[in-house]
Coordinates of C-alpha atoms and ligand atoms in Angstrom, one line a residue:
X1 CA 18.2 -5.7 2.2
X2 CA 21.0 -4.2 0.6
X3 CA 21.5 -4.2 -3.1
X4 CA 24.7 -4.5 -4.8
X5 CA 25.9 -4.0 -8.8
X6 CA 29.2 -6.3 -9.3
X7 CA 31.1 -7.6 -12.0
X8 CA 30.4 -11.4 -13.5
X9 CA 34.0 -12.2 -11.6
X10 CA 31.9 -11.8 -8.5
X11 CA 29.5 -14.7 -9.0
X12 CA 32.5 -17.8 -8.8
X13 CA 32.9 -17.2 -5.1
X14 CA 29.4 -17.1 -3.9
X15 CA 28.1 -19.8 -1.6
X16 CA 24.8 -19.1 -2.3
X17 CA 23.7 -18.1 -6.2
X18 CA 20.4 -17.6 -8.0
X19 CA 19.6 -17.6 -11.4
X20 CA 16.4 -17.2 -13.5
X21 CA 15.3 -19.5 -15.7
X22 CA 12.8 -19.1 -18.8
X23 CA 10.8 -21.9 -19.8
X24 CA 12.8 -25.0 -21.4
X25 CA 15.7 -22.7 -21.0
X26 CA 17.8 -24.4 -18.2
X27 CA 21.6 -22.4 -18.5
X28 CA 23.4 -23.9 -20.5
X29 CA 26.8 -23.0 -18.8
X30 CA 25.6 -25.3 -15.5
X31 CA 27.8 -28.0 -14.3
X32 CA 26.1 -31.2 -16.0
X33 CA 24.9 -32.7 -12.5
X34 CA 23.6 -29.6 -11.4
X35 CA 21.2 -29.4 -15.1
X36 CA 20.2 -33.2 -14.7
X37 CA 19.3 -33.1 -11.1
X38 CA 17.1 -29.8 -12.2
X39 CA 15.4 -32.0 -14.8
X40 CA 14.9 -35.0 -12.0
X41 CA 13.5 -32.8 -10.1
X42 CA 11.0 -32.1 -12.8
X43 CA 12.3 -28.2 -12.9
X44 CA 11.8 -26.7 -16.5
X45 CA 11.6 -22.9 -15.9
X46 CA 7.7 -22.9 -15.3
X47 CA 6.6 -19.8 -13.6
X48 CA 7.0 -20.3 -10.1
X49 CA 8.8 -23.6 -10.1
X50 CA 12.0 -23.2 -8.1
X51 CA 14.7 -25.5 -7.4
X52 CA 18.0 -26.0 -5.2
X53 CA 21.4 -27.9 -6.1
X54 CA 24.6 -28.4 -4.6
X55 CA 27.1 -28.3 -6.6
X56 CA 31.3 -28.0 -6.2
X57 CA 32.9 -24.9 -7.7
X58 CA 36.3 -24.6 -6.3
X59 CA 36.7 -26.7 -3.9
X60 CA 34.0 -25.1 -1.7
X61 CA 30.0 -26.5 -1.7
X62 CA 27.9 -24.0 -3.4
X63 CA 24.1 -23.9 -3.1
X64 CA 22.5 -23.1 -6.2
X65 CA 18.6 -22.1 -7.1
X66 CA 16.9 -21.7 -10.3
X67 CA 13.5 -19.9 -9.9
X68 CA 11.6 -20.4 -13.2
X69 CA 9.7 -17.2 -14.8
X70 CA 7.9 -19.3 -17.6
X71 CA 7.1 -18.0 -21.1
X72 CA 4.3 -15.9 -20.6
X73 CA 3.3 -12.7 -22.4
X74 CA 4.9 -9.4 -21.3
X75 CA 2.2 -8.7 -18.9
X76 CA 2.7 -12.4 -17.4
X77 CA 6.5 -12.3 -17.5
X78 CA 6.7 -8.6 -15.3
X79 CA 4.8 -10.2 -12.7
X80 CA 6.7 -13.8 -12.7
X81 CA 10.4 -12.4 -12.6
X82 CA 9.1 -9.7 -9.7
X83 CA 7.4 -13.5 -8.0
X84 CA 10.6 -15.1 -8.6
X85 CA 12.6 -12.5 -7.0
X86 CA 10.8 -12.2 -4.1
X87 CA 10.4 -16.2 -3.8
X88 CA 14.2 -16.7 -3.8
X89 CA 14.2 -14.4 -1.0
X90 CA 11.8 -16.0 1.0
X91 CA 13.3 -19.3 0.6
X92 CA 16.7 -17.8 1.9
X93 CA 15.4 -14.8 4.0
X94 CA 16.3 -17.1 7.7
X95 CA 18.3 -19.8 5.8
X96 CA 21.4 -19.0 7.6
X97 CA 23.3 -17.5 4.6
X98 CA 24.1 -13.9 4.6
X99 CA 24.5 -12.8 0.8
X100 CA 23.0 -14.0 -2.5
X101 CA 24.5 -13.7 -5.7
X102 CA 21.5 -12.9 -8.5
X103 CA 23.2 -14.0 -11.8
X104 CA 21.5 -12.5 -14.5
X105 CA 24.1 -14.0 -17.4
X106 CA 22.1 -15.1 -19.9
X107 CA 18.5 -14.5 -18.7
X108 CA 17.7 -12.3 -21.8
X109 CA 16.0 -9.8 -19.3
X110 CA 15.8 -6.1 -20.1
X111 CA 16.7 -3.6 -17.7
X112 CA 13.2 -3.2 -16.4
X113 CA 12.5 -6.9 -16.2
X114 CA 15.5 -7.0 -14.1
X115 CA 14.8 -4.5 -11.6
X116 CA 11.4 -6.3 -11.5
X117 CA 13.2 -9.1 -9.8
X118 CA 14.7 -7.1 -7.1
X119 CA 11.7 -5.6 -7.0
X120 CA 10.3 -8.5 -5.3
X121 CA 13.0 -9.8 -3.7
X122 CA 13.1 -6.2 -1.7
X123 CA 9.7 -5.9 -0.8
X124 CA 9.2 -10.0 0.3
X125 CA 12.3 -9.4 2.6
X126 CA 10.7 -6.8 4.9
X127 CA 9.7 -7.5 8.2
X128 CA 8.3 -5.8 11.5
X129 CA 10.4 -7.8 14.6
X130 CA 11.0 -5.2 16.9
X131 CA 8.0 -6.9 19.4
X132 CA 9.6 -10.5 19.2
X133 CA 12.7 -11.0 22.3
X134 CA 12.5 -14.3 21.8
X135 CA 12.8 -15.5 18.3
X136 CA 14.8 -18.8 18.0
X137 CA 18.1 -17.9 15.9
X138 CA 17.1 -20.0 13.2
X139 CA 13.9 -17.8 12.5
X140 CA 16.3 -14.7 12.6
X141 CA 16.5 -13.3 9.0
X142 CA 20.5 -13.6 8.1
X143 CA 20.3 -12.8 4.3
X144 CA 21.5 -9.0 4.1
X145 CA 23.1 -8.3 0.7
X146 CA 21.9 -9.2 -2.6
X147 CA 25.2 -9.1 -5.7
X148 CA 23.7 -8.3 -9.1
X149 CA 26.0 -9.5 -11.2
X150 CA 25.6 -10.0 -15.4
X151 CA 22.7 -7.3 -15.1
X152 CA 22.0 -5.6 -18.4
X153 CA 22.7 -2.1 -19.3
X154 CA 21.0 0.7 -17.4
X155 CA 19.9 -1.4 -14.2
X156 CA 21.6 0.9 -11.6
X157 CA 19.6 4.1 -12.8
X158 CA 16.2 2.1 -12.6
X159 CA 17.2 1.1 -9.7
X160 CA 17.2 3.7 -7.7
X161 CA 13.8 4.8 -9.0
X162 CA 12.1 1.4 -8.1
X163 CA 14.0 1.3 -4.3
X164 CA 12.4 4.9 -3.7
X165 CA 9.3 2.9 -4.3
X166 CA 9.9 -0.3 -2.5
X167 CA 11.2 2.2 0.4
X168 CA 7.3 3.8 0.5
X169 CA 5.9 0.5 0.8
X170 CA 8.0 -0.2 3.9
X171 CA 6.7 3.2 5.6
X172 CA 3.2 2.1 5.0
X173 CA 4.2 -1.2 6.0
X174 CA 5.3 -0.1 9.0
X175 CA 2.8 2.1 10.4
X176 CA 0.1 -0.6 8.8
X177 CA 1.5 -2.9 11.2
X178 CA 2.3 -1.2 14.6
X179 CA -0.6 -1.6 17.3
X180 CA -2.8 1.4 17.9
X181 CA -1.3 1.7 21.3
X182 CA 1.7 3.3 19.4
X183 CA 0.3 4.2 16.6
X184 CA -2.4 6.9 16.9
X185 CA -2.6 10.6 15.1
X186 CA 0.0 12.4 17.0
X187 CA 2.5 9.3 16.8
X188 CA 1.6 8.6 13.2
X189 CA 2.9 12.1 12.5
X190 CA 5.9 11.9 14.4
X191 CA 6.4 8.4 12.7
X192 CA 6.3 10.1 9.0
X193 CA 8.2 13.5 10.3
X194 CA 12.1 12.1 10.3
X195 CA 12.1 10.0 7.2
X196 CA 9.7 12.7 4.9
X197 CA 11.9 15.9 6.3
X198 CA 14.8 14.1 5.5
X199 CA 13.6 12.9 1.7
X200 CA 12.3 16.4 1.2
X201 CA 8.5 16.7 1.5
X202 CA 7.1 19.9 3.1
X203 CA 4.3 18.9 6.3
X204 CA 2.2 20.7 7.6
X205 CA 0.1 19.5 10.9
X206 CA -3.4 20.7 11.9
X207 CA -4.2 19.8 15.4
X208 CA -7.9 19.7 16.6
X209 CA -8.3 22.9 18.3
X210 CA -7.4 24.3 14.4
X211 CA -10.1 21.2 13.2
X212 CA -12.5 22.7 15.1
X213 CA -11.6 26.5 14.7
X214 CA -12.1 25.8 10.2
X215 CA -15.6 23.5 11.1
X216 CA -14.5 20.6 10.7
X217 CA -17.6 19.0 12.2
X218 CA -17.8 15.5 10.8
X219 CA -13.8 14.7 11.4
X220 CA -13.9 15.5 15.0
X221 CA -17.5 13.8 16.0
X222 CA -15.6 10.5 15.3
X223 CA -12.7 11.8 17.7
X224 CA -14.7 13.0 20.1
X225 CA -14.9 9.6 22.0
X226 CA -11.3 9.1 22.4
X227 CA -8.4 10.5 24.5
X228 CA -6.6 10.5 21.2
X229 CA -7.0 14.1 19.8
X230 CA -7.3 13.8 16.2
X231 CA -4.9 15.7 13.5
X232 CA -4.8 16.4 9.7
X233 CA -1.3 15.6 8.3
X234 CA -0.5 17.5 4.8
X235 CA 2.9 16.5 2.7
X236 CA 3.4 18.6 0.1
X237 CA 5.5 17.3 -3.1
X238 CA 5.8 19.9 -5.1
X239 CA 8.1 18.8 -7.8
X240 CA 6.6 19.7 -11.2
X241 CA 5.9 23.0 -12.8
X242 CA 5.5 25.9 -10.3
X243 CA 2.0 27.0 -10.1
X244 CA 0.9 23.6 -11.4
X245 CA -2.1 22.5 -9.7
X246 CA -1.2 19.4 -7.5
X247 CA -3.1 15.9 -7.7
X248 CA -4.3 15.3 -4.4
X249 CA -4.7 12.0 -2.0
X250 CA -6.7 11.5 0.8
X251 CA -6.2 8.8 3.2
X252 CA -8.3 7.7 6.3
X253 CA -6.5 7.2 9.1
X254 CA -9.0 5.8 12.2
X255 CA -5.8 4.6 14.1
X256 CA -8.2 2.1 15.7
X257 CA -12.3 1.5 14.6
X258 CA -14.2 0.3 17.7
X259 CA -17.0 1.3 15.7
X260 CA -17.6 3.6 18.8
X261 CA -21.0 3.3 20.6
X262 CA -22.5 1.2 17.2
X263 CA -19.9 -1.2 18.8
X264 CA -18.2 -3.9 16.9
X265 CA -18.4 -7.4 18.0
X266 CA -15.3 -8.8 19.7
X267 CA -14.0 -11.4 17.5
X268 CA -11.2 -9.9 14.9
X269 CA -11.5 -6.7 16.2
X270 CA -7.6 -6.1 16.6
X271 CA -7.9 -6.0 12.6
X272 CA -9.2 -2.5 13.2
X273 CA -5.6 -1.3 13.8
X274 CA -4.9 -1.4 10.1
X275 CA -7.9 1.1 9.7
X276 CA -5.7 3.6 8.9
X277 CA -4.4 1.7 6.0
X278 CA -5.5 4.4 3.1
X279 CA -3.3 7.3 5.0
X280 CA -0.3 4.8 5.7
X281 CA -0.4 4.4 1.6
X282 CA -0.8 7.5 1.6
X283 CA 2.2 8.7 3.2
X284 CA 4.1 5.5 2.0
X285 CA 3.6 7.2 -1.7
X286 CA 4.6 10.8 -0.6
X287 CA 7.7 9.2 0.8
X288 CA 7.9 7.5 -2.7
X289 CA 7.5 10.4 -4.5
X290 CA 9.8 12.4 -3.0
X291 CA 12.6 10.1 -2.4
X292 CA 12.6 9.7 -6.3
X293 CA 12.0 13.2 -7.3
X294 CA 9.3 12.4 -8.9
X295 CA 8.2 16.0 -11.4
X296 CA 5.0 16.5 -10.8
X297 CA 2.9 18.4 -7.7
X298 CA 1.1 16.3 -5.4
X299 CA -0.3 16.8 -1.7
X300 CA -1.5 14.1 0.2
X301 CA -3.4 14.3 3.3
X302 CA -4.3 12.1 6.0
X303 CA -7.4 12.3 8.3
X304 CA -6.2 11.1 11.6
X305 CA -8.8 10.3 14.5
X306 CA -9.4 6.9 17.0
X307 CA -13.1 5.8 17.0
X308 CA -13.9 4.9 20.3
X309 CA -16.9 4.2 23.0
X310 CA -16.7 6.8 25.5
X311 CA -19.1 9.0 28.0
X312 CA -18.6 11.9 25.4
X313 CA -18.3 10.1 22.3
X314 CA -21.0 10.7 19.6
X315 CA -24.4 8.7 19.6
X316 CA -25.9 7.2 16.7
X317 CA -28.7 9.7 15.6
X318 CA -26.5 12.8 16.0
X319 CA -26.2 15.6 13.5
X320 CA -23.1 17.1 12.8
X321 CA -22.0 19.3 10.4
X322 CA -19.3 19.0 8.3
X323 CA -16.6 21.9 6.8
X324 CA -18.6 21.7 3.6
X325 CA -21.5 23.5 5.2
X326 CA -23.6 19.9 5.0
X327 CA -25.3 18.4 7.7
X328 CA -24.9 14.3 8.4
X329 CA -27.4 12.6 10.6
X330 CA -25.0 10.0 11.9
X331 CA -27.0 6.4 12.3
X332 CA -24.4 4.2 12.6
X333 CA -21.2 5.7 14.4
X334 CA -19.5 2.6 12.8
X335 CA -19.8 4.5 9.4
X336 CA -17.3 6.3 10.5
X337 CA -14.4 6.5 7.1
X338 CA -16.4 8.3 5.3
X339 CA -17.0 10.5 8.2
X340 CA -13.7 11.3 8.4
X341 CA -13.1 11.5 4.5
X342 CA -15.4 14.1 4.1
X343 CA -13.8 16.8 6.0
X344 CA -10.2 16.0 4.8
X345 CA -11.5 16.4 1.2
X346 CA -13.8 19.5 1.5
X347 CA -10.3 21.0 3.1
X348 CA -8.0 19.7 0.4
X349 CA -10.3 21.4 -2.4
X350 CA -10.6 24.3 -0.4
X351 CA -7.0 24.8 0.1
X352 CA -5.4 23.5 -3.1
X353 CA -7.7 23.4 -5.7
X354 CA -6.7 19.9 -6.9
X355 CA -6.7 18.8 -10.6
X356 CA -7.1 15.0 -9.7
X357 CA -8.1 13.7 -6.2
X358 CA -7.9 10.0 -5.5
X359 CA -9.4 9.1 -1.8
X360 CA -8.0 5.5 -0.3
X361 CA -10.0 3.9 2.8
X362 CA -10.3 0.8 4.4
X363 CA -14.0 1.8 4.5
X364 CA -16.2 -1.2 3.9
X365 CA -16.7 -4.7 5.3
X366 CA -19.0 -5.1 2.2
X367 CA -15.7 -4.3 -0.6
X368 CA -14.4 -7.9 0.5
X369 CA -17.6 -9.7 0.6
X370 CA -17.6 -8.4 -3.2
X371 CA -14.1 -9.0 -4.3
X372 CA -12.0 -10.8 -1.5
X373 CA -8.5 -9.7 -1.4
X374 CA -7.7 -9.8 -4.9
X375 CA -8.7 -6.1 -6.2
X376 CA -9.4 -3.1 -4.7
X377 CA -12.7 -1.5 -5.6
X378 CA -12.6 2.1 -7.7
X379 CA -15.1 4.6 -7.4
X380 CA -14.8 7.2 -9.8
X381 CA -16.9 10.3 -11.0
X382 CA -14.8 10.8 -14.6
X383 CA -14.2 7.9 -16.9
X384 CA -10.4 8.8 -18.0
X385 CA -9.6 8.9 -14.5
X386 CA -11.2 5.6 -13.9
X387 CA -9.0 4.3 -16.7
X388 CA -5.8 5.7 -15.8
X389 CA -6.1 4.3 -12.2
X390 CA -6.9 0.8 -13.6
X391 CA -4.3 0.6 -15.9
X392 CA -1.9 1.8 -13.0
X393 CA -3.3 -1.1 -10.9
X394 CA -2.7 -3.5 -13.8
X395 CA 1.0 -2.6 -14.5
X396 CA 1.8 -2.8 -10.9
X397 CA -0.5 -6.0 -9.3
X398 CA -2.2 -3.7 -6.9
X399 CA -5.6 -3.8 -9.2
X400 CA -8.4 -2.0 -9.1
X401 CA -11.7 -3.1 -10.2
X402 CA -14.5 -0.3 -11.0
X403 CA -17.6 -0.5 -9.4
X404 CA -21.1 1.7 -10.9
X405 CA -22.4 5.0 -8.6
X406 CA -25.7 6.6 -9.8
X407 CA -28.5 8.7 -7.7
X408 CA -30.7 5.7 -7.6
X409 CA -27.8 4.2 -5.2
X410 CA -27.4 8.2 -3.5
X411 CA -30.8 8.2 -2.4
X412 CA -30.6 5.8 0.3
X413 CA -28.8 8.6 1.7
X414 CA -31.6 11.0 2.5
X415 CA -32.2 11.7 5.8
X416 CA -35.2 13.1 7.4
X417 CA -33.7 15.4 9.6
X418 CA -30.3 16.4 7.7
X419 CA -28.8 16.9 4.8
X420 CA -28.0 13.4 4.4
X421 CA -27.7 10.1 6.8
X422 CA -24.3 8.4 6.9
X423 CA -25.2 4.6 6.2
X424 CA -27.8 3.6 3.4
X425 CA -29.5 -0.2 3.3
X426 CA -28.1 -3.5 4.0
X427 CA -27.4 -3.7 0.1
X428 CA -24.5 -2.4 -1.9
X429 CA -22.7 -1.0 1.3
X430 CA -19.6 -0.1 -0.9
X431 CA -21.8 2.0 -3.3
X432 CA -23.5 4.1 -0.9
X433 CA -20.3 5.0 0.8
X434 CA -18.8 6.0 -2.5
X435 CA -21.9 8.2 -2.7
X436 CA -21.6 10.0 0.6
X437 CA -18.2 10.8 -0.5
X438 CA -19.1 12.3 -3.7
X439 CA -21.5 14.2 -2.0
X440 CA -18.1 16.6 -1.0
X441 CA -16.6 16.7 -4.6
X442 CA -17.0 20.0 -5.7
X443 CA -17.3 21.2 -9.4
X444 CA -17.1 17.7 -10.7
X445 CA -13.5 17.7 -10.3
X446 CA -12.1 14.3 -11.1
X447 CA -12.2 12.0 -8.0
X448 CA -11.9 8.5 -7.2
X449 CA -12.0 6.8 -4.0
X450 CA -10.8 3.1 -3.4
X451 CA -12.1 1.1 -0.8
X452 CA -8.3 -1.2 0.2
X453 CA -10.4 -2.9 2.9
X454 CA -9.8 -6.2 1.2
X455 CA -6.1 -5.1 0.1
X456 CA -4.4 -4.1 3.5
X457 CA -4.3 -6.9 5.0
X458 CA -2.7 -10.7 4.1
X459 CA -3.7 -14.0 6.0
X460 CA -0.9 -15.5 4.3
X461 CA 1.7 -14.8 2.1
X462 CA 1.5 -13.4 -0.7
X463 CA 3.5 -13.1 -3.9
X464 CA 5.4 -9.8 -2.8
X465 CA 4.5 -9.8 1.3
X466 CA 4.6 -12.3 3.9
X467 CA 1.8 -12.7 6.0
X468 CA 0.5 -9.1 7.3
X469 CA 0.3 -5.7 5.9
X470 CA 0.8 -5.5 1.9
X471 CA 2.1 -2.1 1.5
X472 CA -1.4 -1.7 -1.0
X473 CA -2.0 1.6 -2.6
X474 CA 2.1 2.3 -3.0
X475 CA 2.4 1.1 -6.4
X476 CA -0.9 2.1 -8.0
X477 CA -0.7 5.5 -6.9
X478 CA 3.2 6.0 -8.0
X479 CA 2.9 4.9 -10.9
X480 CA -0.6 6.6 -11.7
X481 CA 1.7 9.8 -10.9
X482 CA 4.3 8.2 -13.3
X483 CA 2.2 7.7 -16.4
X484 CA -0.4 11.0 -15.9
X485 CA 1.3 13.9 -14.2
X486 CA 4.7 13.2 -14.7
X487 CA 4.3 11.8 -18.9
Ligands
BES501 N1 -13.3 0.0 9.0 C1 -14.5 -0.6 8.7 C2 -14.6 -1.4 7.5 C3 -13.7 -2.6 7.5 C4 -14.3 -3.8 7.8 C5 -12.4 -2.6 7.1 C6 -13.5 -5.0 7.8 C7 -11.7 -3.8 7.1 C8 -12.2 -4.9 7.5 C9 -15.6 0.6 8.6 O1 -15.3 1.7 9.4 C10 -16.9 0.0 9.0 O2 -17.0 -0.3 10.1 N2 -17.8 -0.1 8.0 C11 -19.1 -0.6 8.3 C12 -20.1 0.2 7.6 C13 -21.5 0.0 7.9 C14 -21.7 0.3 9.4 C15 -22.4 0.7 7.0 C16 -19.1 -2.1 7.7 O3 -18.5 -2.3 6.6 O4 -19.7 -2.9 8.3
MN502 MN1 -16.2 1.5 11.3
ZN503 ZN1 -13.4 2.0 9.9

């Protein structure tokens, strides 16, 4: 979707024009018919109401929609202009028209609010077609171009801050969405190579011969089953202070989750090609981040392996050891995020000495059974941390919602032949794995993990996102760099 900045003059030859509407607050500059057939049609600017009209300006029929934003507190309001953005888009996305004008005259939205709407209208227009050769014209997306016109001062500049955003979300999107036939470590890297060379970001690969040269023990046990070879992609943004101290994220990437010989039941198992959703937000924020020049030094890292059954894959009682030196008896080779997680954050310590590390993993059934798909759950060993990442979920709708760790919960962990054993009880699944994860933070260096298992993925449509991957994790995580590193 294209984005354009034009002059009020603009608006009187669209065919097609939006407007938003505050509660009660019809414009007053409509044509007379247009304003009564909005109240017929019971529309009074109520968040999420919208409403279309036909109306003659010039000779020419003009289609005409007011999308209502309500009169809600600020908190209510950000999230009902970015909703009515992105609902006028996907009322118009495969409508046949080609360009929207968004008239802002009169709205009474600031800057930010405004880029809030196209916000949402860019992130509900994306889509992932390049598998369907036979959709019907009529389901062929047409709308291209979005004119801004009567947008308040200072829009353009946000703008382009908010479109490096939106532009992350696509990536993760993206590689959220493509089958694990094409999208598996070595493709996921040459997936993220073009568009982060090209915005800036340093990478840096680590293939599994180099895995298993540093130890890395607990990664490539996972990997061992497929004919995937694992790898460890590094994107370096270092765009704050030199010598600074970066914050660090850690994504898992398991391309596809068999659960390997602890094998997962058929039915919904092709979800478990978005079970690399933590590294494609992940890599979707480094894309972010650098395409907005964001000031501030952060390294992500994904840990990229396939679980699969296999002759050599690894067999539930197994003991490997991982780069920190511990030993994992592994009972469940199904438990294998956290598996993966481990290694990637032992060697992110190790090599960067992170201030802040923030771990994202689609890495329990258990998180939705808790919280469905409306938060995330946060796992966090430092209160301020906790807080920051909350409030960053808050201001951006992808939330977070905190969840308690302790060593009463850690010591269903113990194992009687290793260090530790990689699944606790049937009870508080989500816990335990934040525990095992913990178990690799070193020097109580701040670190929370959040388990996106619930967040990844929509059934339907969602405010922002059609059906399908969400582009979760983007937001939080840029603006948690936003309002901590970068402040
Ligand atoms: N990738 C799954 C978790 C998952 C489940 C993500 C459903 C999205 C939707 C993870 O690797 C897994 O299999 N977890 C097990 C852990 C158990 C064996 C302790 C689970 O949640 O059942
Ligand atoms: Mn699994
Ligand atoms: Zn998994």
């Amino acid at each position: 979707m294209q984005i354009q900045f034009l002059d009020a003059s603009a608006a009187t030859s669209a065919r097609l024009v939006a407007r938003i509407v505050n509660k009660d607050a019809v414009p007053a500059d409509l044509e007379p018919v247009l304003a009564e057939a909005a109240r017929m049609a019971r529309f009074s600017g109520k968040a999420g109401q919208i409403f279309e009209g036909f109306v003659e300006r010039g000779g020419q029929v003009v289609r005409v929609v007011l999308a209502g934003i309500g009169a809600g507190d600020a908190k209510d309001r950000k999230g009902a202009i970015e909703k009515a953005g992105a609902s006028i888009v996907a009322k118009y996305l495969t409508s046949g028209e080609t360009a929207l004008a968004l008239d802002l005259t009169g709205a009474g939205l600031s800057a930010d609010e405004a880029v809030g709407a196209l916000t949402g209208a860019v992130l509900r227009s994306w889509r992932h077609d390049v598998y369907r050769t036979k959709l019907a014209d009529d389901k062929k997306p047409t709308l291209a171009v979005i004119s801004v016109v009567g947008a308040p001062e200072g829009v353009e500049a946000l703008w382009e801050v908010e479109q490096a955003v939106a532009s992350g979300v696509a990536l993760t999107r993206e590689l959220v969405t493509e089958p694990a036939n094409t999208i598996y470590p070595e493709t996921f890297v040459e997936r993220c190579k073009a568009p982060m060379e090209a915005a800036g970001l340093k990478l840096r690969v680590l293939d599994d011969k180099e895995m298993a040269a540093l130890g890395m023990g607990s990664l490539l046990g996972v990997a061992q089953g497929s004919v995937r070879p694992a790898r460890l992609l590094v994107m370096e943004w270092m765009g704050g202070a030199a010598g600074d101290k970066p914050v660090a994220f850690v994504g898992k990437g398991v391309t596809f989750d068999t659960g390997g010989i602890s094998l997962k039941p058929p039915a919904g198992m092709e979800d478990m090609k978005w079970d690399m959703g933590g590294a494609g937000a992940v890599a979707g924020t480094m894309l972010a981040l650098a395409l907005r020049k964001a000031k501030a030094n952060v390294v992500g890292v994904c840990g990229l392996v396939e679980n699969m059954p296999d002759g050599n894959a690894q067999r539930p009682g197994d003991v490997v050891t991982s780069l920190s030196g511990q030993t994992i008896e592994v009972i469940n080779t199904d438990a294998e995020g956290r598996l993966v997680l481990c290694d990637a954050l032992t060697w992110v310590q190790r090599e960067y000495s992170p201030v802040k590390i923030v771990d994202l993993a689609t890495l329990t059934g258990a998180i939705i059974a808790a919280l469905a798909h409306e938060y995330a759950g946060l796992f966090s060993n430092n209160d301020a941390l906790a807080a920051e990442l909350t409030a960053a979920g808050e201001a951006t709708g992808d939330r977070l919602w905190r969840f308690p760790m302790g060593p009463a919960y850690d010591k269903q962990l113990d194992s009687a032949i290793a260090d530790m054993k990689n699944v606790g009880t049937r009870f508080g699944g989500s816990i335990t794995a934040a525990q095992f994860l913990k178990r690799f933070i070193e020097n109580d260096t701040p670190w929370a993990h959040l388990d996106i298992a619930g967040t990844v993925w929509a059934d339907k449509a969602g405010a922002t996102w059609d059906k399908g991957a969400t582009g979760f994790g983007v937001r939080v995580l840029d603006r948690f760099v936003r309002d901590t590193a970068e402040a």
